[in-house]
């Protein structure tokens, strides 16, 4: 069974805005799926429904083989990385990374080990005592990734995680996220409006337009036969 399955998913926002219309998507284990398309086409809404941050108007969402329409975000086997990092400003890097585990009542020594391992793998060990405001954009993004990694989710959700970084750093972080995907060997669902990002990172590309999926294919086929 697919790792994430969307069946006839619709999202209608108040005011009768149909943001997502009859989306069907079958995401296999360990894929790197990129949702791509112009601003306003429904990418973010789709991702947020998978995360449980947005209610599904109709249709069915399965994560693993569990129907998740009414499952709280923290009880889904997912972690999300946002465009604006969404770090807690009053907490240190360590506390930011530990927070999601503390919430789930994981023992402190286990949390400590996971935080330090993740920090080491992202080369931010030396920043653990800092507050987010004392970090660069790239460092903040690493912390946001670290906070997701320590949870060891089955599915990583990323919403334009690189769009606040300058061009050079964006290219570097692209490669790092691809490496991370290989290392963790798990499912990534990644939203971007940037075709280059989609093409270089995705193993499967989902092209959306006006709330509808237009095309699903490998990056090679999408960009050879648009
Ligand atoms: P994308 O991520 O592709 O830019 P979104 O999923 O953010 O697209 O938005 C899809 C559509 O839904 C847009 O028309 C947007 O204006 C609308 N929309 C998004 N969020 C809301 C909301 N909270 N209330 C009403 N409409 C919304
Ligand atoms: P609490 O307030 O519930 O004790 P904290 O988040 O303050 O929780 O700390 C939890 C544990 O994590 C502490 O035992 C501390 O040793 C460790 N810790 C917190 N911040 C850091 C840090 N910056 N570097 C190393 N260890 C830390």
PDB file of C-alpha atoms and ligand atoms in Angstrom:
ATOM      1  CA  UNK A   1       0.000   0.000   0.000  1.00  0.00           C
ATOM      2  CA  UNK A   2       1.069   3.507  -0.725  1.00  0.00           C
ATOM      3  CA  UNK A   3       2.646   5.483   2.073  1.00  0.00           C
ATOM      4  CA  UNK A   4       0.322   8.436   1.443  1.00  0.00           C
ATOM      5  CA  UNK A   5      -2.921   8.155  -0.483  1.00  0.00           C
ATOM      6  CA  UNK A   6      -5.241  11.008  -1.402  1.00  0.00           C
ATOM      7  CA  UNK A   7      -8.629   9.914  -2.728  1.00  0.00           C
ATOM      8  CA  UNK A   8     -11.000  12.436  -4.297  1.00  0.00           C
ATOM      9  CA  UNK A   9      -9.737  15.218  -2.040  1.00  0.00           C
ATOM     10  CA  UNK A  10     -11.521  18.568  -2.154  1.00  0.00           C
ATOM     11  CA  UNK A  11     -10.871  21.757  -0.206  1.00  0.00           C
ATOM     12  CA  UNK A  12     -13.422  24.553  -0.237  1.00  0.00           C
ATOM     13  CA  UNK A  13     -12.476  27.564   1.886  1.00  0.00           C
ATOM     14  CA  UNK A  14     -15.134  29.823   3.400  1.00  0.00           C
ATOM     15  CA  UNK A  15     -16.447  32.152   0.719  1.00  0.00           C
ATOM     16  CA  UNK A  16     -16.804  29.170  -1.630  1.00  0.00           C
ATOM     17  CA  UNK A  17     -13.145  29.214  -2.746  1.00  0.00           C
ATOM     18  CA  UNK A  18     -12.513  25.780  -4.259  1.00  0.00           C
ATOM     19  CA  UNK A  19      -8.747  25.551  -3.689  1.00  0.00           C
ATOM     20  CA  UNK A  20      -8.323  21.806  -4.350  1.00  0.00           C
ATOM     21  CA  UNK A  21     -10.610  19.816  -6.635  1.00  0.00           C
ATOM     22  CA  UNK A  22     -10.788  16.040  -6.827  1.00  0.00           C
ATOM     23  CA  UNK A  23      -7.110  15.392  -6.152  1.00  0.00           C
ATOM     24  CA  UNK A  24      -6.040  11.763  -6.362  1.00  0.00           C
ATOM     25  CA  UNK A  25      -2.457  10.944  -5.501  1.00  0.00           C
ATOM     26  CA  UNK A  26      -0.656   7.755  -4.712  1.00  0.00           C
ATOM     27  CA  UNK A  27       2.690   8.315  -2.992  1.00  0.00           C
ATOM     28  CA  UNK A  28       4.922   5.312  -2.479  1.00  0.00           C
ATOM     29  CA  UNK A  29       7.302   4.700   0.353  1.00  0.00           C
ATOM     30  CA  UNK A  30      10.637   6.556  -0.019  1.00  0.00           C
ATOM     31  CA  UNK A  31       9.598   8.709  -2.940  1.00  0.00           C
ATOM     32  CA  UNK A  32      10.606  12.376  -3.188  1.00  0.00           C
ATOM     33  CA  UNK A  33       7.410  13.890  -4.524  1.00  0.00           C
ATOM     34  CA  UNK A  34       7.413  17.532  -5.599  1.00  0.00           C
ATOM     35  CA  UNK A  35       4.150  19.444  -5.946  1.00  0.00           C
ATOM     36  CA  UNK A  36       4.856  22.206  -8.432  1.00  0.00           C
ATOM     37  CA  UNK A  37       2.754  24.905 -10.102  1.00  0.00           C
ATOM     38  CA  UNK A  38       2.031  28.631 -10.070  1.00  0.00           C
ATOM     39  CA  UNK A  39       1.133  30.576  -6.951  1.00  0.00           C
ATOM     40  CA  UNK A  40      -2.448  29.923  -5.850  1.00  0.00           C
ATOM     41  CA  UNK A  41      -2.819  26.545  -7.599  1.00  0.00           C
ATOM     42  CA  UNK A  42      -3.467  24.668  -4.333  1.00  0.00           C
ATOM     43  CA  UNK A  43      -0.061  23.144  -3.506  1.00  0.00           C
ATOM     44  CA  UNK A  44       0.156  24.497   0.002  1.00  0.00           C
ATOM     45  CA  UNK A  45      -3.454  23.634   0.779  1.00  0.00           C
ATOM     46  CA  UNK A  46      -2.822  20.042  -0.341  1.00  0.00           C
ATOM     47  CA  UNK A  47       0.273  19.759   1.851  1.00  0.00           C
ATOM     48  CA  UNK A  48      -1.483  21.344   4.830  1.00  0.00           C
ATOM     49  CA  UNK A  49      -4.324  18.843   4.548  1.00  0.00           C
ATOM     50  CA  UNK A  50      -1.784  15.996   4.651  1.00  0.00           C
ATOM     51  CA  UNK A  51      -0.237  17.644   7.727  1.00  0.00           C
ATOM     52  CA  UNK A  52      -3.636  18.050   9.367  1.00  0.00           C
ATOM     53  CA  UNK A  53      -3.301  21.833   9.521  1.00  0.00           C
ATOM     54  CA  UNK A  54      -6.254  22.300   7.198  1.00  0.00           C
ATOM     55  CA  UNK A  55      -9.525  20.410   7.348  1.00  0.00           C
ATOM     56  CA  UNK A  56     -10.377  18.216   4.362  1.00  0.00           C
ATOM     57  CA  UNK A  57     -13.745  19.242   2.870  1.00  0.00           C
ATOM     58  CA  UNK A  58     -14.327  15.842   1.290  1.00  0.00           C
ATOM     59  CA  UNK A  59     -12.389  12.785   0.199  1.00  0.00           C
ATOM     60  CA  UNK A  60     -10.079  10.419   2.055  1.00  0.00           C
ATOM     61  CA  UNK A  61      -6.489  10.780   3.244  1.00  0.00           C
ATOM     62  CA  UNK A  62      -4.498   7.699   4.211  1.00  0.00           C
ATOM     63  CA  UNK A  63      -1.049   7.830   5.816  1.00  0.00           C
ATOM     64  CA  UNK A  64       0.354   4.319   5.979  1.00  0.00           C
ATOM     65  CA  UNK A  65      -2.861   2.342   5.925  1.00  0.00           C
ATOM     66  CA  UNK A  66      -4.623   4.582   8.417  1.00  0.00           C
ATOM     67  CA  UNK A  67      -7.492   6.882   7.461  1.00  0.00           C
ATOM     68  CA  UNK A  68      -6.248  10.230   8.791  1.00  0.00           C
ATOM     69  CA  UNK A  69      -8.968  12.780   7.940  1.00  0.00           C
ATOM     70  CA  UNK A  70      -9.773  13.307  11.620  1.00  0.00           C
ATOM     71  CA  UNK A  71      -6.391  12.506  13.193  1.00  0.00           C
ATOM     72  CA  UNK A  72      -4.682  15.391  15.033  1.00  0.00           C
ATOM     73  CA  UNK A  73      -1.431  16.672  13.430  1.00  0.00           C
ATOM     74  CA  UNK A  74       0.730  15.442  16.312  1.00  0.00           C
ATOM     75  CA  UNK A  75      -0.685  11.934  15.959  1.00  0.00           C
ATOM     76  CA  UNK A  76       0.142  11.681  12.249  1.00  0.00           C
ATOM     77  CA  UNK A  77       3.401  10.056  11.311  1.00  0.00           C
ATOM     78  CA  UNK A  78       4.655  13.243   9.639  1.00  0.00           C
ATOM     79  CA  UNK A  79       6.878  16.262  10.290  1.00  0.00           C
ATOM     80  CA  UNK A  80       6.620  19.551   8.457  1.00  0.00           C
ATOM     81  CA  UNK A  81       9.230  22.156   7.535  1.00  0.00           C
ATOM     82  CA  UNK A  82       7.903  25.608   6.705  1.00  0.00           C
ATOM     83  CA  UNK A  83       9.091  28.459   4.499  1.00  0.00           C
ATOM     84  CA  UNK A  84       9.472  30.849   7.429  1.00  0.00           C
ATOM     85  CA  UNK A  85      11.124  28.136   9.610  1.00  0.00           C
ATOM     86  CA  UNK A  86       8.474  28.657  12.330  1.00  0.00           C
ATOM     87  CA  UNK A  87      11.044  28.407  15.126  1.00  0.00           C
ATOM     88  CA  UNK A  88      10.057  29.481  18.626  1.00  0.00           C
ATOM     89  CA  UNK A  89      11.926  32.776  19.158  1.00  0.00           C
ATOM     90  CA  UNK A  90      12.151  32.492  22.955  1.00  0.00           C
ATOM     91  CA  UNK A  91      13.672  29.002  22.842  1.00  0.00           C
ATOM     92  CA  UNK A  92      17.268  28.013  22.088  1.00  0.00           C
ATOM     93  CA  UNK A  93      18.138  25.823  19.109  1.00  0.00           C
ATOM     94  CA  UNK A  94      18.329  22.866  21.480  1.00  0.00           C
ATOM     95  CA  UNK A  95      14.905  23.577  22.941  1.00  0.00           C
ATOM     96  CA  UNK A  96      13.406  24.139  19.496  1.00  0.00           C
ATOM     97  CA  UNK A  97      14.683  20.762  18.347  1.00  0.00           C
ATOM     98  CA  UNK A  98      13.636  19.024  21.554  1.00  0.00           C
ATOM     99  CA  UNK A  99      10.173  20.552  21.796  1.00  0.00           C
ATOM    100  CA  UNK A 100       8.257  18.098  19.583  1.00  0.00           C
ATOM    101  CA  UNK A 101       9.718  15.153  21.493  1.00  0.00           C
ATOM    102  CA  UNK A 102       9.025  16.684  24.900  1.00  0.00           C
ATOM    103  CA  UNK A 103       5.414  17.151  23.821  1.00  0.00           C
ATOM    104  CA  UNK A 104       5.268  13.414  23.188  1.00  0.00           C
ATOM    105  CA  UNK A 105       6.703  12.629  26.626  1.00  0.00           C
ATOM    106  CA  UNK A 106       9.916  11.068  25.317  1.00  0.00           C
ATOM    107  CA  UNK A 107      12.475  10.553  28.112  1.00  0.00           C
ATOM    108  CA  UNK A 108      15.015  13.377  28.446  1.00  0.00           C
ATOM    109  CA  UNK A 109      18.090  11.237  27.858  1.00  0.00           C
ATOM    110  CA  UNK A 110      16.590   9.893  24.623  1.00  0.00           C
ATOM    111  CA  UNK A 111      15.721  13.429  23.521  1.00  0.00           C
ATOM    112  CA  UNK A 112      19.235  14.589  24.298  1.00  0.00           C
ATOM    113  CA  UNK A 113      20.774  11.827  22.180  1.00  0.00           C
ATOM    114  CA  UNK A 114      18.476  12.464  19.219  1.00  0.00           C
ATOM    115  CA  UNK A 115      18.974  16.244  19.324  1.00  0.00           C
ATOM    116  CA  UNK A 116      22.755  15.922  19.445  1.00  0.00           C
ATOM    117  CA  UNK A 117      22.857  13.351  16.643  1.00  0.00           C
ATOM    118  CA  UNK A 118      20.635  15.474  14.394  1.00  0.00           C
ATOM    119  CA  UNK A 119      22.603  18.628  15.225  1.00  0.00           C
ATOM    120  CA  UNK A 120      25.828  16.834  14.348  1.00  0.00           C
ATOM    121  CA  UNK A 121      24.477  15.576  11.024  1.00  0.00           C
ATOM    122  CA  UNK A 122      23.401  19.123  10.111  1.00  0.00           C
ATOM    123  CA  UNK A 123      26.586  20.748  11.381  1.00  0.00           C
ATOM    124  CA  UNK A 124      24.785  22.959  13.913  1.00  0.00           C
ATOM    125  CA  UNK A 125      26.171  21.420  17.117  1.00  0.00           C
ATOM    126  CA  UNK A 126      27.951  24.676  17.946  1.00  0.00           C
ATOM    127  CA  UNK A 127      24.675  26.617  17.755  1.00  0.00           C
ATOM    128  CA  UNK A 128      22.604  24.652  20.286  1.00  0.00           C
ATOM    129  CA  UNK A 129      22.608  27.429  22.906  1.00  0.00           C
ATOM    130  CA  UNK A 130      21.667  30.228  20.526  1.00  0.00           C
ATOM    131  CA  UNK A 131      18.274  31.766  19.984  1.00  0.00           C
ATOM    132  CA  UNK A 132      16.914  31.825  16.403  1.00  0.00           C
ATOM    133  CA  UNK A 133      17.455  35.572  16.046  1.00  0.00           C
ATOM    134  CA  UNK A 134      21.203  35.007  16.396  1.00  0.00           C
ATOM    135  CA  UNK A 135      21.271  32.642  13.393  1.00  0.00           C
ATOM    136  CA  UNK A 136      21.605  33.172   9.646  1.00  0.00           C
ATOM    137  CA  UNK A 137      18.802  32.114   7.287  1.00  0.00           C
ATOM    138  CA  UNK A 138      20.632  28.957   6.294  1.00  0.00           C
ATOM    139  CA  UNK A 139      21.285  28.055   9.927  1.00  0.00           C
ATOM    140  CA  UNK A 140      17.621  28.576  10.809  1.00  0.00           C
ATOM    141  CA  UNK A 141      16.645  26.279   7.982  1.00  0.00           C
ATOM    142  CA  UNK A 142      18.984  23.611   9.327  1.00  0.00           C
ATOM    143  CA  UNK A 143      17.401  23.932  12.758  1.00  0.00           C
ATOM    144  CA  UNK A 144      13.951  23.557  11.187  1.00  0.00           C
ATOM    145  CA  UNK A 145      15.180  20.420   9.405  1.00  0.00           C
ATOM    146  CA  UNK A 146      16.721  19.170  12.645  1.00  0.00           C
ATOM    147  CA  UNK A 147      13.480  19.634  14.497  1.00  0.00           C
ATOM    148  CA  UNK A 148      11.758  17.451  11.889  1.00  0.00           C
ATOM    149  CA  UNK A 149      14.522  14.805  11.793  1.00  0.00           C
ATOM    150  CA  UNK A 150      14.502  14.108  15.543  1.00  0.00           C
ATOM    151  CA  UNK A 151      10.873  13.045  15.288  1.00  0.00           C
ATOM    152  CA  UNK A 152      11.841  10.275  12.846  1.00  0.00           C
ATOM    153  CA  UNK A 153       8.591  10.609  10.913  1.00  0.00           C
ATOM    154  CA  UNK A 154       7.591   8.282   8.090  1.00  0.00           C
ATOM    155  CA  UNK A 155       6.755  11.296   5.922  1.00  0.00           C
ATOM    156  CA  UNK A 156       8.511  14.684   5.645  1.00  0.00           C
ATOM    157  CA  UNK A 157       6.417  17.592   4.409  1.00  0.00           C
ATOM    158  CA  UNK A 158       8.180  20.719   3.165  1.00  0.00           C
ATOM    159  CA  UNK A 159       6.471  23.905   2.029  1.00  0.00           C
ATOM    160  CA  UNK A 160       8.835  26.100  -0.029  1.00  0.00           C
ATOM    161  CA  UNK A 161      11.577  25.587   2.593  1.00  0.00           C
ATOM    162  CA  UNK A 162      14.246  27.380   0.563  1.00  0.00           C
ATOM    163  CA  UNK A 163      12.357  30.376  -0.763  1.00  0.00           C
ATOM    164  CA  UNK A 164      13.683  32.763   1.899  1.00  0.00           C
ATOM    165  CA  UNK A 165      17.324  31.944   1.157  1.00  0.00           C
ATOM    166  CA  UNK A 166      19.596  33.684  -1.326  1.00  0.00           C
ATOM    167  CA  UNK A 167      20.318  31.942  -4.623  1.00  0.00           C
ATOM    168  CA  UNK A 168      23.690  30.490  -3.653  1.00  0.00           C
ATOM    169  CA  UNK A 169      22.476  29.056  -0.371  1.00  0.00           C
ATOM    170  CA  UNK A 170      19.371  27.713  -2.077  1.00  0.00           C
ATOM    171  CA  UNK A 171      21.470  25.612  -4.455  1.00  0.00           C
ATOM    172  CA  UNK A 172      23.544  24.314  -1.540  1.00  0.00           C
ATOM    173  CA  UNK A 173      20.504  23.446   0.594  1.00  0.00           C
ATOM    174  CA  UNK A 174      18.824  21.692  -2.350  1.00  0.00           C
ATOM    175  CA  UNK A 175      21.736  19.287  -2.490  1.00  0.00           C
ATOM    176  CA  UNK A 176      21.627  18.853   1.286  1.00  0.00           C
ATOM    177  CA  UNK A 177      17.939  18.048   1.319  1.00  0.00           C
ATOM    178  CA  UNK A 178      18.424  15.512  -1.478  1.00  0.00           C
ATOM    179  CA  UNK A 179      21.218  13.919   0.549  1.00  0.00           C
ATOM    180  CA  UNK A 180      19.019  13.930   3.624  1.00  0.00           C
ATOM    181  CA  UNK A 181      16.304  12.118   1.675  1.00  0.00           C
ATOM    182  CA  UNK A 182      18.776   9.413   0.644  1.00  0.00           C
ATOM    183  CA  UNK A 183      20.183   9.083   4.148  1.00  0.00           C
ATOM    184  CA  UNK A 184      16.833   8.893   5.939  1.00  0.00           C
ATOM    185  CA  UNK A 185      15.414   6.664   3.210  1.00  0.00           C
ATOM    186  CA  UNK A 186      11.878   7.907   3.794  1.00  0.00           C
ATOM    187  CA  UNK A 187       9.057   9.706   1.973  1.00  0.00           C
ATOM    188  CA  UNK A 188       9.393  13.421   1.205  1.00  0.00           C
ATOM    189  CA  UNK A 189       6.572  15.618  -0.105  1.00  0.00           C
ATOM    190  CA  UNK A 190       7.916  18.983  -1.177  1.00  0.00           C
ATOM    191  CA  UNK A 191       6.036  22.068  -2.394  1.00  0.00           C
ATOM    192  CA  UNK A 192       7.679  24.629  -4.677  1.00  0.00           C
ATOM    193  CA  UNK A 193       6.824  27.001  -7.517  1.00  0.00           C
ATOM    194  CA  UNK A 194      10.418  26.662  -8.768  1.00  0.00           C
ATOM    195  CA  UNK A 195      10.752  24.268 -11.723  1.00  0.00           C
ATOM    196  CA  UNK A 196      14.514  23.897 -11.332  1.00  0.00           C
ATOM    197  CA  UNK A 197      14.030  22.879  -7.732  1.00  0.00           C
ATOM    198  CA  UNK A 198      11.361  20.388  -8.755  1.00  0.00           C
ATOM    199  CA  UNK A 199      13.497  18.918 -11.503  1.00  0.00           C
ATOM    200  CA  UNK A 200      16.694  18.583  -9.494  1.00  0.00           C
ATOM    201  CA  UNK A 201      15.119  17.194  -6.331  1.00  0.00           C
ATOM    202  CA  UNK A 202      12.041  15.169  -7.194  1.00  0.00           C
ATOM    203  CA  UNK A 203      11.769  11.513  -8.101  1.00  0.00           C
ATOM    204  CA  UNK A 204       8.137  12.190  -8.995  1.00  0.00           C
ATOM    205  CA  UNK A 205       6.670  15.517 -10.093  1.00  0.00           C
ATOM    206  CA  UNK A 206       3.041  16.480  -9.559  1.00  0.00           C
ATOM    207  CA  UNK A 207       2.019  19.489 -11.656  1.00  0.00           C
ATOM    208  CA  UNK A 208      -0.967  21.411 -10.293  1.00  0.00           C
ATOM    209  CA  UNK A 209      -3.035  24.164 -11.865  1.00  0.00           C
ATOM    210  CA  UNK A 210      -6.194  25.832 -10.583  1.00  0.00           C
ATOM    211  CA  UNK A 211      -6.670  23.267  -7.815  1.00  0.00           C
ATOM    212  CA  UNK A 212      -6.380  20.290 -10.145  1.00  0.00           C
ATOM    213  CA  UNK A 213      -3.552  17.827 -10.819  1.00  0.00           C
ATOM    214  CA  UNK A 214      -2.533  18.227 -14.440  1.00  0.00           C
ATOM    215  CA  UNK A 215       0.277  15.718 -14.728  1.00  0.00           C
ATOM    216  CA  UNK A 216       2.171  13.185 -12.617  1.00  0.00           C
ATOM    217  CA  UNK A 217       5.439  11.801 -13.942  1.00  0.00           C
ATOM    218  CA  UNK A 218       9.198  11.494 -13.524  1.00  0.00           C
ATOM    219  CA  UNK A 219      11.148  14.785 -13.846  1.00  0.00           C
ATOM    220  CA  UNK A 220      12.728  13.571 -17.099  1.00  0.00           C
ATOM    221  CA  UNK A 221       9.387  12.931 -18.755  1.00  0.00           C
ATOM    222  CA  UNK A 222       7.695  16.076 -17.422  1.00  0.00           C
ATOM    223  CA  UNK A 223      10.358  18.415 -18.745  1.00  0.00           C
ATOM    224  CA  UNK A 224      10.983  16.580 -22.010  1.00  0.00           C
ATOM    225  CA  UNK A 225       7.301  16.433 -22.868  1.00  0.00           C
ATOM    226  CA  UNK A 226       5.611  19.309 -21.048  1.00  0.00           C
TER     227      UNK A 226
HETATM  228  P1  LIG B   1      -0.283  27.609  -3.572  1.00  0.00           P
HETATM  229  O1  LIG B   1       0.333  26.926  -2.413  1.00  0.00           O
HETATM  230  O2  LIG B   1      -0.219  26.792  -4.816  1.00  0.00           O
HETATM  231  O3  LIG B   1       0.228  29.004  -3.787  1.00  0.00           O
HETATM  232  P2  LIG B   1      -2.653  27.744  -1.906  1.00  0.00           P
HETATM  233  O4  LIG B   1      -2.972  26.343  -1.566  1.00  0.00           O
HETATM  234  O5  LIG B   1      -1.970  28.577  -0.916  1.00  0.00           O
HETATM  235  O6  LIG B   1      -1.857  27.761  -3.288  1.00  0.00           O
HETATM  236  O7  LIG B   1      -4.009  28.495  -2.325  1.00  0.00           O
HETATM  237  C1  LIG B   1      -4.956  27.925  -3.207  1.00  0.00           C
HETATM  238  C2  LIG B   1      -6.161  28.849  -3.307  1.00  0.00           C
HETATM  239  O8  LIG B   1      -6.840  28.877  -2.062  1.00  0.00           O
HETATM  240  C3  LIG B   1      -5.826  30.286  -3.650  1.00  0.00           C
HETATM  241  O9  LIG B   1      -6.849  30.790  -4.471  1.00  0.00           O
HETATM  242  C4  LIG B   1      -5.840  30.955  -2.297  1.00  0.00           C
HETATM  243  O10 LIG B   1      -6.180  32.313  -2.419  1.00  0.00           O
HETATM  244  C5  LIG B   1      -6.921  30.177  -1.572  1.00  0.00           C
HETATM  245  N1  LIG B   1      -6.719  30.144  -0.098  1.00  0.00           N
HETATM  246  C6  LIG B   1      -5.624  29.674   0.547  1.00  0.00           C
HETATM  247  N2  LIG B   1      -5.792  29.763   1.878  1.00  0.00           N
HETATM  248  C7  LIG B   1      -7.027  30.281   2.077  1.00  0.00           C
HETATM  249  C8  LIG B   1      -7.789  30.607   3.233  1.00  0.00           C
HETATM  250  N3  LIG B   1      -7.323  30.387   4.470  1.00  0.00           N
HETATM  251  N4  LIG B   1      -9.026  31.130   3.046  1.00  0.00           N
HETATM  252  C9  LIG B   1      -9.513  31.332   1.820  1.00  0.00           C
HETATM  253  N5  LIG B   1      -8.841  31.028   0.694  1.00  0.00           N
HETATM  254  C10 LIG B   1      -7.619  30.523   0.799  1.00  0.00           C
HETATM  255  P1  LIG B   2      13.034  21.509  31.575  1.00  0.00           P
HETATM  256  O1  LIG B   2      12.811  22.990  31.735  1.00  0.00           O
HETATM  257  O2  LIG B   2      11.774  20.716  31.471  1.00  0.00           O
HETATM  258  O3  LIG B   2      13.995  20.936  32.547  1.00  0.00           O
HETATM  259  P2  LIG B   2      14.793  22.092  29.354  1.00  0.00           P
HETATM  260  O4  LIG B   2      14.334  22.153  27.933  1.00  0.00           O
HETATM  261  O5  LIG B   2      15.164  23.352  30.010  1.00  0.00           O
HETATM  262  O6  LIG B   2      13.669  21.287  30.140  1.00  0.00           O
HETATM  263  O7  LIG B   2      16.022  21.111  29.383  1.00  0.00           O
HETATM  264  C1  LIG B   2      15.886  19.751  29.202  1.00  0.00           C
HETATM  265  C2  LIG B   2      17.263  19.081  29.273  1.00  0.00           C
HETATM  266  O8  LIG B   2      17.960  19.374  28.072  1.00  0.00           O
HETATM  267  C3  LIG B   2      18.072  19.594  30.428  1.00  0.00           C
HETATM  268  O9  LIG B   2      18.352  18.525  31.301  1.00  0.00           O
HETATM  269  C4  LIG B   2      19.373  20.132  29.838  1.00  0.00           C
HETATM  270  O10 LIG B   2      20.483  19.422  30.329  1.00  0.00           O
HETATM  271  C5  LIG B   2      19.281  19.837  28.367  1.00  0.00           C
HETATM  272  N1  LIG B   2      19.544  21.073  27.614  1.00  0.00           N
HETATM  273  C6  LIG B   2      18.711  22.111  27.417  1.00  0.00           C
HETATM  274  N2  LIG B   2      19.282  23.069  26.652  1.00  0.00           N
HETATM  275  C7  LIG B   2      20.515  22.590  26.364  1.00  0.00           C
HETATM  276  C8  LIG B   2      21.612  23.095  25.592  1.00  0.00           C
HETATM  277  N3  LIG B   2      21.561  24.279  24.968  1.00  0.00           N
HETATM  278  N4  LIG B   2      22.711  22.344  25.476  1.00  0.00           N
HETATM  279  C9  LIG B   2      22.750  21.167  26.079  1.00  0.00           C
HETATM  280  N5  LIG B   2      21.779  20.619  26.817  1.00  0.00           N
HETATM  281  C10 LIG B   2      20.671  21.325  26.961  1.00  0.00           C
END
